[in-house]
Amino acid sequence: MKQDLAPAHELTVRRPLLGNLISSWRPPAIAAGLVLIVLLPFVAKNFFVFQLTLALIYAIAILGLNLLTGFNGQFSLGHSAFYAIGAYTAAILMD
């Protein structure tokens, strides 16, 4: 049996057109974002910082749960238990 082989130009991997452009602006963008995050508590009001902190905490919890249930297909009660322990500890420490 003889197999037809693909020409060499069809086997090469093509880089995306914006590949070099994206890699060149990514480190400055990350640095600017980190500077904004560090300076935010000094510029914004306390309530806004509190709301942003809660939103980030919820986002981290949801991303962890999505990773476990969405990509792996597992059901977990451990996430809610750890979240409850953290909330209880925060409430005790704020008293």
C-alpha positions as a LaTeX table, in Angstrom:
\begin{tabular}{lrrr}
\hline
Residue & $x$ (\AA) & $y$ (\AA) & $z$ (\AA) \\
\hline
Met1 & 0.00 & 0.00 & 0.00 \\
Lys2 & 1.20 & 3.40 & $-0.86$ \\
Gln3 & 0.22 & 6.36 & 1.30 \\
Asp4 & $-0.02$ & 9.85 & $-0.04$ \\
Leu5 & 2.14 & 12.21 & 1.96 \\
Ala6 & 1.30 & 15.85 & 2.48 \\
Pro7 & 3.65 & 18.42 & 0.99 \\
Ala8 & 6.08 & 20.03 & 3.40 \\
His9 & 4.50 & 23.48 & 3.18 \\
Glu10 & 1.22 & 22.07 & 4.54 \\
Leu11 & 2.92 & 20.65 & 7.61 \\
Thr12 & 4.48 & 23.88 & 8.82 \\
Val13 & 2.87 & 25.61 & 11.75 \\
Arg14 & 1.89 & 29.17 & 11.04 \\
Arg15 & 2.25 & 31.80 & 13.73 \\
Pro16 & $-0.66$ & 34.15 & 14.25 \\
Leu17 & $-0.30$ & 37.55 & 12.66 \\
Leu18 & $-0.50$ & 39.38 & 15.99 \\
Gly19 & 1.76 & 36.94 & 17.86 \\
Asn20 & 4.76 & 39.27 & 18.10 \\
Leu21 & 2.61 & 42.30 & 18.84 \\
Ile22 & 0.80 & 40.62 & 21.74 \\
Ser23 & 4.00 & 39.33 & 23.29 \\
Ser24 & 5.56 & 42.79 & 23.11 \\
Trp25 & 2.81 & 44.66 & 24.96 \\
Arg26 & 1.90 & 42.02 & 27.55 \\
Pro27 & 4.65 & 42.70 & 30.17 \\
Pro28 & 4.05 & 46.49 & 30.25 \\
Ala29 & 0.30 & 45.90 & 30.53 \\
Ile30 & 0.78 & 43.50 & 33.45 \\
Ala31 & 3.13 & 45.96 & 35.16 \\
Ala32 & 0.63 & 48.81 & 34.70 \\
Gly33 & $-2.17$ & 46.65 & 36.10 \\
Leu34 & $-0.12$ & 45.74 & 39.16 \\
Val35 & 0.71 & 49.41 & 39.78 \\
Leu36 & $-2.99$ & 50.29 & 39.56 \\
Ile37 & $-3.90$ & 47.52 & 41.99 \\
Val38 & $-1.26$ & 48.67 & 44.48 \\
Leu39 & $-2.32$ & 52.35 & 44.24 \\
Leu40 & $-6.07$ & 51.69 & 44.32 \\
Pro41 & $-6.46$ & 51.58 & 48.15 \\
Phe42 & $-4.76$ & 54.98 & 48.45 \\
Val43 & $-6.97$ & 56.64 & 45.82 \\
Ala44 & $-10.40$ & 54.99 & 46.09 \\
Lys45 & $-12.88$ & 55.18 & 48.93 \\
Asn46 & $-12.92$ & 52.42 & 51.53 \\
Phe47 & $-16.35$ & 51.11 & 50.55 \\
Phe48 & $-15.30$ & 50.72 & 46.91 \\
Val49 & $-12.15$ & 48.85 & 47.96 \\
Phe50 & $-14.30$ & 46.62 & 50.19 \\
Gln51 & $-16.68$ & 45.85 & 47.32 \\
Leu52 & $-13.80$ & 45.13 & 44.96 \\
Thr53 & $-12.20$ & 42.83 & 47.52 \\
Leu54 & $-15.45$ & 40.88 & 47.94 \\
Ala55 & $-15.83$ & 40.62 & 44.17 \\
Leu56 & $-12.29$ & 39.25 & 43.83 \\
Ile57 & $-12.89$ & 36.74 & 46.64 \\
Tyr58 & $-16.07$ & 35.52 & 44.95 \\
Ala59 & $-14.26$ & 35.34 & 41.61 \\
Ile60 & $-11.48$ & 33.18 & 43.07 \\
Ala61 & $-14.02$ & 30.86 & 44.71 \\
Ile62 & $-16.05$ & 30.57 & 41.51 \\
Leu63 & $-12.96$ & 29.94 & 39.35 \\
Gly64 & $-11.86$ & 27.14 & 41.67 \\
Leu65 & $-15.30$ & 25.58 & 41.61 \\
Asn66 & $-15.52$ & 25.95 & 37.82 \\
Leu67 & $-12.15$ & 24.26 & 37.42 \\
Leu68 & $-13.27$ & 21.31 & 39.51 \\
Thr69 & $-16.85$ & 20.87 & 38.30 \\
Gly70 & $-16.65$ & 22.27 & 34.78 \\
Phe71 & $-13.41$ & 20.84 & 33.45 \\
Asn72 & $-13.11$ & 17.73 & 35.62 \\
Gly73 & $-16.80$ & 16.93 & 36.07 \\
Gln74 & $-16.49$ & 16.32 & 39.81 \\
Phe75 & $-18.99$ & 17.39 & 42.44 \\
Ser76 & $-17.46$ & 19.04 & 45.48 \\
Leu77 & $-18.84$ & 20.15 & 48.81 \\
Gly78 & $-15.34$ & 20.96 & 50.01 \\
His79 & $-15.31$ & 24.35 & 48.31 \\
Ser80 & $-18.39$ & 25.50 & 50.17 \\
Ala81 & $-17.00$ & 24.11 & 53.44 \\
Phe82 & $-13.70$ & 25.96 & 53.06 \\
Tyr83 & $-15.57$ & 29.10 & 52.05 \\
Ala84 & $-17.77$ & 28.80 & 55.15 \\
Ile85 & $-14.75$ & 28.27 & 57.41 \\
Gly86 & $-13.09$ & 31.35 & 55.94 \\
Ala87 & $-16.24$ & 33.45 & 56.39 \\
Tyr88 & $-16.66$ & 32.25 & 59.98 \\
Thr89 & $-13.01$ & 33.00 & 60.77 \\
Ala90 & $-13.29$ & 36.47 & 59.23 \\
Ala91 & $-16.42$ & 37.19 & 61.28 \\
Ile92 & $-14.70$ & 36.06 & 64.50 \\
Leu93 & $-11.61$ & 38.17 & 63.76 \\
Met94 & $-13.68$ & 41.27 & 63.03 \\
Asp95 & $-15.47$ & 41.05 & 66.38 \\
\hline
\end{tabular}
